[in-house]
XYZ file of C-alpha atoms in Angstrom:
355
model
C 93.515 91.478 41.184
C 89.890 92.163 42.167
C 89.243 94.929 44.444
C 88.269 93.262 48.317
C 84.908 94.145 49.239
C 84.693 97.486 51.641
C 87.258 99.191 49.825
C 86.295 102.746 50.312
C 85.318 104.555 47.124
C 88.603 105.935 45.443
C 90.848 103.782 46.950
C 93.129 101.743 45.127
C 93.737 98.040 46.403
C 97.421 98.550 46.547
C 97.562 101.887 48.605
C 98.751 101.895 52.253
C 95.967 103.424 54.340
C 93.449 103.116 57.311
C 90.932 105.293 56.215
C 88.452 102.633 56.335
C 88.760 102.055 59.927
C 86.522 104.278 61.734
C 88.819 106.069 64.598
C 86.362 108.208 67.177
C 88.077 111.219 67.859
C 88.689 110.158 71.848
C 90.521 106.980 70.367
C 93.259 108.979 68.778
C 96.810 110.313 69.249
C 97.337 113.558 70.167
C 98.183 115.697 67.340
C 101.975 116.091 69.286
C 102.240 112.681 68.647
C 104.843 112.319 65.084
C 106.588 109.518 63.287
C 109.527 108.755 65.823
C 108.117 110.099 68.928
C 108.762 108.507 72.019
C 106.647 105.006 72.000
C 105.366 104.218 76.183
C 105.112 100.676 75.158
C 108.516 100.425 74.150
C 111.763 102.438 75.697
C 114.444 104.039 73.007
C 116.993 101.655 73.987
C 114.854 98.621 72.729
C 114.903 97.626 76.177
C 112.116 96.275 78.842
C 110.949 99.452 80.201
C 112.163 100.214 83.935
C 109.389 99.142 86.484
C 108.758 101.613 89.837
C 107.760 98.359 91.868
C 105.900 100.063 94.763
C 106.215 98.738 98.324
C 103.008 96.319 99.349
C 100.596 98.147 101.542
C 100.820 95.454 103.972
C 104.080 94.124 105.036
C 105.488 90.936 103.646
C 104.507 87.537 105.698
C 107.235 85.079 104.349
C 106.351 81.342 103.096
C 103.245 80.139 104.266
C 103.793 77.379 106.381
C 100.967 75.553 108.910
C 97.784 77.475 109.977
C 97.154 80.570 108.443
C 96.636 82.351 112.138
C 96.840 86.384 112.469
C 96.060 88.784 115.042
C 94.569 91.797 113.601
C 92.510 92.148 110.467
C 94.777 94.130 108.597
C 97.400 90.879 108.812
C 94.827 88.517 107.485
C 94.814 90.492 104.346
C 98.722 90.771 104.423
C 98.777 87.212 104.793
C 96.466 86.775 102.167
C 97.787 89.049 99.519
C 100.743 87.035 100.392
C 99.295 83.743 99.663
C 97.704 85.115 95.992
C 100.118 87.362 94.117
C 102.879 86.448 92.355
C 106.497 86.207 93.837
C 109.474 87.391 92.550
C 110.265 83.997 90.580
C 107.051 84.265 88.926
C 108.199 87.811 87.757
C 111.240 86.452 86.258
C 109.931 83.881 84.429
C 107.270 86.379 83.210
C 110.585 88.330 82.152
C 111.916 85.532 80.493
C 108.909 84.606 78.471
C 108.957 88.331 76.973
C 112.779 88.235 76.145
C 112.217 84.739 74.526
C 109.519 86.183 72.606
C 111.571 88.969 71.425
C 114.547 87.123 70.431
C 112.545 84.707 68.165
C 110.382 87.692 66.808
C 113.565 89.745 65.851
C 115.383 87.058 64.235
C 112.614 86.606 61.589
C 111.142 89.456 61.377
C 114.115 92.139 61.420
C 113.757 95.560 60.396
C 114.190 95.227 56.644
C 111.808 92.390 56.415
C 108.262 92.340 54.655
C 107.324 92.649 58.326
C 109.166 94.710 60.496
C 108.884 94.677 63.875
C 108.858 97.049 65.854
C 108.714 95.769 69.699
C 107.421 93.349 72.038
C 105.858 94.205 75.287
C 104.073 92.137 78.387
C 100.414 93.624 78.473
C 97.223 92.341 80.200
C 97.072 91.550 84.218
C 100.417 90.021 84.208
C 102.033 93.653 82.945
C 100.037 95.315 85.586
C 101.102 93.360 88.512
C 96.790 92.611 89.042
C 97.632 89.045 88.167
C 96.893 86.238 91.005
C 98.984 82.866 91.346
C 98.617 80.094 89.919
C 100.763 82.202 86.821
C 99.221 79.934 83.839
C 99.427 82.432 81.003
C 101.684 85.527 79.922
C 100.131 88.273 77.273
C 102.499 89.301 74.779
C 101.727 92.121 72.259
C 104.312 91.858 69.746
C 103.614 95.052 67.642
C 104.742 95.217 63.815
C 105.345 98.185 61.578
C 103.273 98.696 58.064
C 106.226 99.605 56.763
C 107.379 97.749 53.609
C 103.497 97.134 52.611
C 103.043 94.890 55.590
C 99.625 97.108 55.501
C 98.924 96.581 51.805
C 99.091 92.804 52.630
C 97.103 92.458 55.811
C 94.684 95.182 55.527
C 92.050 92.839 54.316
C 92.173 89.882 56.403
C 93.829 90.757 60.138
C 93.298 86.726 60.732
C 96.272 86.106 57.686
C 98.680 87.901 60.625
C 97.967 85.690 62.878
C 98.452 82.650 60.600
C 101.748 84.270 59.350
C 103.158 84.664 62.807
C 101.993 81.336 63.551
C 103.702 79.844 60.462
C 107.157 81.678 61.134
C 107.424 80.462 64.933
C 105.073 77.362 64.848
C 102.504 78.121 68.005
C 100.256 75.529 68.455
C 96.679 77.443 67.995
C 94.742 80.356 67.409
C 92.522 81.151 70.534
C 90.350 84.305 71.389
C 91.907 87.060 73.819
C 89.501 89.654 75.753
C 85.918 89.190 74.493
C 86.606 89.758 70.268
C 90.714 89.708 69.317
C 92.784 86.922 68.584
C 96.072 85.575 69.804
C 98.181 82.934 69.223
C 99.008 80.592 72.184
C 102.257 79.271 72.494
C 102.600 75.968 75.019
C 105.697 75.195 77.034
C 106.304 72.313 79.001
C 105.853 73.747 82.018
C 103.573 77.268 82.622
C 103.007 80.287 81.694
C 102.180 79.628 78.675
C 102.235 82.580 76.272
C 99.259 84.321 74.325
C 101.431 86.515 71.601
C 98.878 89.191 70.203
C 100.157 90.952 67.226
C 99.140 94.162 66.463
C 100.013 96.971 63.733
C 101.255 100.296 64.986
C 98.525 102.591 63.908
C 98.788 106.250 63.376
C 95.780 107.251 64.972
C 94.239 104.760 67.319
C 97.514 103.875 68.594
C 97.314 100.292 67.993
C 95.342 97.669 65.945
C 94.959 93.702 66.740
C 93.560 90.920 64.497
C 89.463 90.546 66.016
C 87.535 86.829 64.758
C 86.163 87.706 61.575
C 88.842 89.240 59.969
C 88.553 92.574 60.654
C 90.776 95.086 63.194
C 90.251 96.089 66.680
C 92.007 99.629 68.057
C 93.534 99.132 71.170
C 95.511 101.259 74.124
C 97.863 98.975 76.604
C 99.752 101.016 77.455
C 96.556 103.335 78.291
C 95.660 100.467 80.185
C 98.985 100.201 81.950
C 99.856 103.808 83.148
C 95.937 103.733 84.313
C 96.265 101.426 86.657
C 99.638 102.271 88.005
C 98.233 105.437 88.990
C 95.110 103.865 90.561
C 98.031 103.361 93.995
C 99.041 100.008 95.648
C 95.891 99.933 97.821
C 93.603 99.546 95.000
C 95.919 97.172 92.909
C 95.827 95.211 96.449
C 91.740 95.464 96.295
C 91.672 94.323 92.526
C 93.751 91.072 93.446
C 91.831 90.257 96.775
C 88.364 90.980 94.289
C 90.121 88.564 91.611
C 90.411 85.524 94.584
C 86.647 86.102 95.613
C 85.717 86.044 92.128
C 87.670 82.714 91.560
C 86.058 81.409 94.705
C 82.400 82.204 93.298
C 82.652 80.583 90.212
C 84.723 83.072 88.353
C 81.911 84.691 86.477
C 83.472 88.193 86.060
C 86.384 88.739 83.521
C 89.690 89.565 84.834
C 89.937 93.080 82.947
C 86.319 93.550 84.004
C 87.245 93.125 87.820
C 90.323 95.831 87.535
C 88.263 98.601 85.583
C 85.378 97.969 88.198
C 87.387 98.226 91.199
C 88.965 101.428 89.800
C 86.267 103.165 88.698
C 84.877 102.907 92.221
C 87.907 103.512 94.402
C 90.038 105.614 92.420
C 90.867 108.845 94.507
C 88.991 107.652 97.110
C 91.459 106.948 99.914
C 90.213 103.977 101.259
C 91.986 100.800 103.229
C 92.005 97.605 101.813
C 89.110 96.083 103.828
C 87.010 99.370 103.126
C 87.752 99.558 99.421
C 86.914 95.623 99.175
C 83.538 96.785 101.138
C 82.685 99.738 98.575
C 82.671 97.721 95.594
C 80.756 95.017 97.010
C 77.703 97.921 98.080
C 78.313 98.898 94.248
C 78.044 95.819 92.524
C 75.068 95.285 94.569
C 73.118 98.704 94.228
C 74.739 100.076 91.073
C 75.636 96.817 89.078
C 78.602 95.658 86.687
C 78.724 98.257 84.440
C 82.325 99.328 83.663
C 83.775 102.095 81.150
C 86.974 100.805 79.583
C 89.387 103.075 80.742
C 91.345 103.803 77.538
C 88.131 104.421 76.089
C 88.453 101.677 73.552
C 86.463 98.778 74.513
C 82.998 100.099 75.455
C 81.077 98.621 78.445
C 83.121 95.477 79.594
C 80.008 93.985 81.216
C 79.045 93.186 78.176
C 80.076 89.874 78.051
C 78.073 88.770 80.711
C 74.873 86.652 80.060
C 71.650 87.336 82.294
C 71.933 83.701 83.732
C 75.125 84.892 84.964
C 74.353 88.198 86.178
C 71.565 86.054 88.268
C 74.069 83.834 89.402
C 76.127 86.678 91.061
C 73.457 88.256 92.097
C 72.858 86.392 95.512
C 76.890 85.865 96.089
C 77.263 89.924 95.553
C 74.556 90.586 98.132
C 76.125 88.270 100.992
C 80.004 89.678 100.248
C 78.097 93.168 100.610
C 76.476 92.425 103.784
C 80.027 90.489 105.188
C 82.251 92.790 104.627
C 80.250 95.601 105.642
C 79.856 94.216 109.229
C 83.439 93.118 108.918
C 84.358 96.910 108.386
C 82.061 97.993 111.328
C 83.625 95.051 113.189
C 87.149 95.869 112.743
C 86.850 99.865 113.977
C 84.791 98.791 117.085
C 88.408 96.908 117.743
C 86.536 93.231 117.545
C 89.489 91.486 114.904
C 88.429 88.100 115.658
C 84.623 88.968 114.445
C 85.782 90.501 111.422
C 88.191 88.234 110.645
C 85.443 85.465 110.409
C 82.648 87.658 108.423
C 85.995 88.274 106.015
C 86.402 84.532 106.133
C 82.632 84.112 105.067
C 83.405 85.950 101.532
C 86.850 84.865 100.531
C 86.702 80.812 101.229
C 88.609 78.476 102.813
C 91.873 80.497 102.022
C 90.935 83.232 104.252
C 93.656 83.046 107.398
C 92.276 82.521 110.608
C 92.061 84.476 113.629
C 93.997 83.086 116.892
């Protein structure tokens, strides 16, 4: 068998290793970290790992039924938090698409296979409770072990992973996830459907996942995770109201883009709801859409963007700057109905009404 091209110099094709994958320091484990340690993706028990569901920062509104009507500022943004975020059935079916995932994984691909698995885990928005209804899609990372020369026999080619998963359960295509990985997507009848990324447990950058051309992309979701849990409920509140104005505008921005945004700016801060929602507004506008991937894997995550649509934010930034602003100033000189409208101005039709 011929050697695959980039096989570092004194490497054999039939070794396990990952030397050719360039890990920056700030990308790897700890050195406490050992074969066996506890995994914060996965619990010892194999179970789903025990969510702290914090209390909303606004109080619950019920169904929403008739005029969306409110007295005070603050309950406009209960009732629209209400309105956007999922509810507890979406949570269950979210739930139930991870446990059918792992049941179907486990069963062909048990421990003593040619690849082992080693645990399945919801990741991306819907795993950080950032996600906004309508619940279309669920992000699976279903992590395998290079045990039994799984490595040897994907090291070359992360895209023959994807096709092997795909060929054991039978999803119906390979799609892009994030801005460079691949998943597979896997329709039901009825949504979520599920994007199942497979990854390799790596021994230094934590995790690798199949990117477009064949190659391997490190990668920290549970990073991601414990990140924004400790960002607090206001700012996971901010990141969901920022999601509905982006949807609103056109949905230019990038969900991931939106969270790592809002918490770079607000984190530690202190701020309400209507006054975090303000501050990122005056920073997209005077600072701009730079972001820092917080588990200091992805780079900038503005990236993506194109100029055209960095000019067609432009304008809609400015004017949700200049609302909610004078809806802040509005709502501490005591005048809700004012603010309620400027607030109206940058979230849409959806907004609740004052009366």
């Amino acid at each position: 068998m011929d050697t695959p091209r980039g096989t570092p110099a004194g490497v054999r094709p039939g070794e396990v290793t990952y030397d050719h994958l360039i890990i920056p320091s700030h990308w790897r484990r700890s050195n406490e970290s050992t074969p066996g340690a506890p995994n914060a993706l996965f619990p010892p028990d194999g179970g789903a790992s025990p969510q702290q569901v914090p209390p909303p920062i606004n109080p619950t509104t019920g169904a929403m039924t008739g005029p969306l009507l409110v007295g005070t500022t603050a309950r406009a943004f209960a009732k629209l938090d209400d309105l956007i975020r999922l509810s507890a059935e979406d949570k269950a079916v979210i739930a139930a698409r991870r446990d059918e995932a792992e049941r179907a994984l486990r069963a062909i691909f048990p421990p003593r296979c040619a690849l082992p698995l080693v645990g399945v885990a919801t990741i991306g928005s819907a795993g950080r409770d950032t996600m906004i209804q309508p619940l279309d899609e669920v992000d699976i990372f279903a992590v395998f072990s290079a045990a039994n020369s799984a490595w040897k026999r994907f090291r070359w080619d992360s895209r023959d992973l994807v096709l092997c998963v795909r060929n054991a359960i039978g999803g119906e295509r390979i799609q892009t996830i994030g801005s460079r990985g691949q998943a597979l997507r896997i329709v039901y009848d009825s949504p979520p459907d599920v994007h199942l990324v497979p990854a390799f447990d790596h021994p230094r950058a934590g995790y690798v996942m199949p990117d477009r051309v064949g190659g391997w992309l490190p990668t920290r979701p549970e990073r991601h995770t414990s990140w924004t849990a400790d960002l607090g409920p206001r700012v996971i509140s901010a990141v969901r109201l920022l999601k509905a104005w982006n949807r609103v505008c056109g949905s230019h921005l990038r969900s991931f883009h939106i969270e790592a945004l809002a918490g770079q700016v607000l984190a530690g801060r202190g701020l309400n709801t209507r006054q975090g929602l303000a501050e990122v507004f005056r920073h997209m506008d005077e600072v701009g859409l730079v972001a820092a991937d917080p588990a200091d894997v992805g780079g900038d995550l503005s990236a993506y963007l194109r100029p055209e649509d960095v000019d067609a934010l432009a304008g809609t930034i400015r004017l949700a700057r200049i609302y909610s602003a004078k809806a802040v100033d509005a709502e501490q000189a005591g005048d809700h109905e004012e603010a309620v409208a400027l607030w109206g101005s940058v979230f849409g039709p959806e907004f609740p009404t004052f009366g």
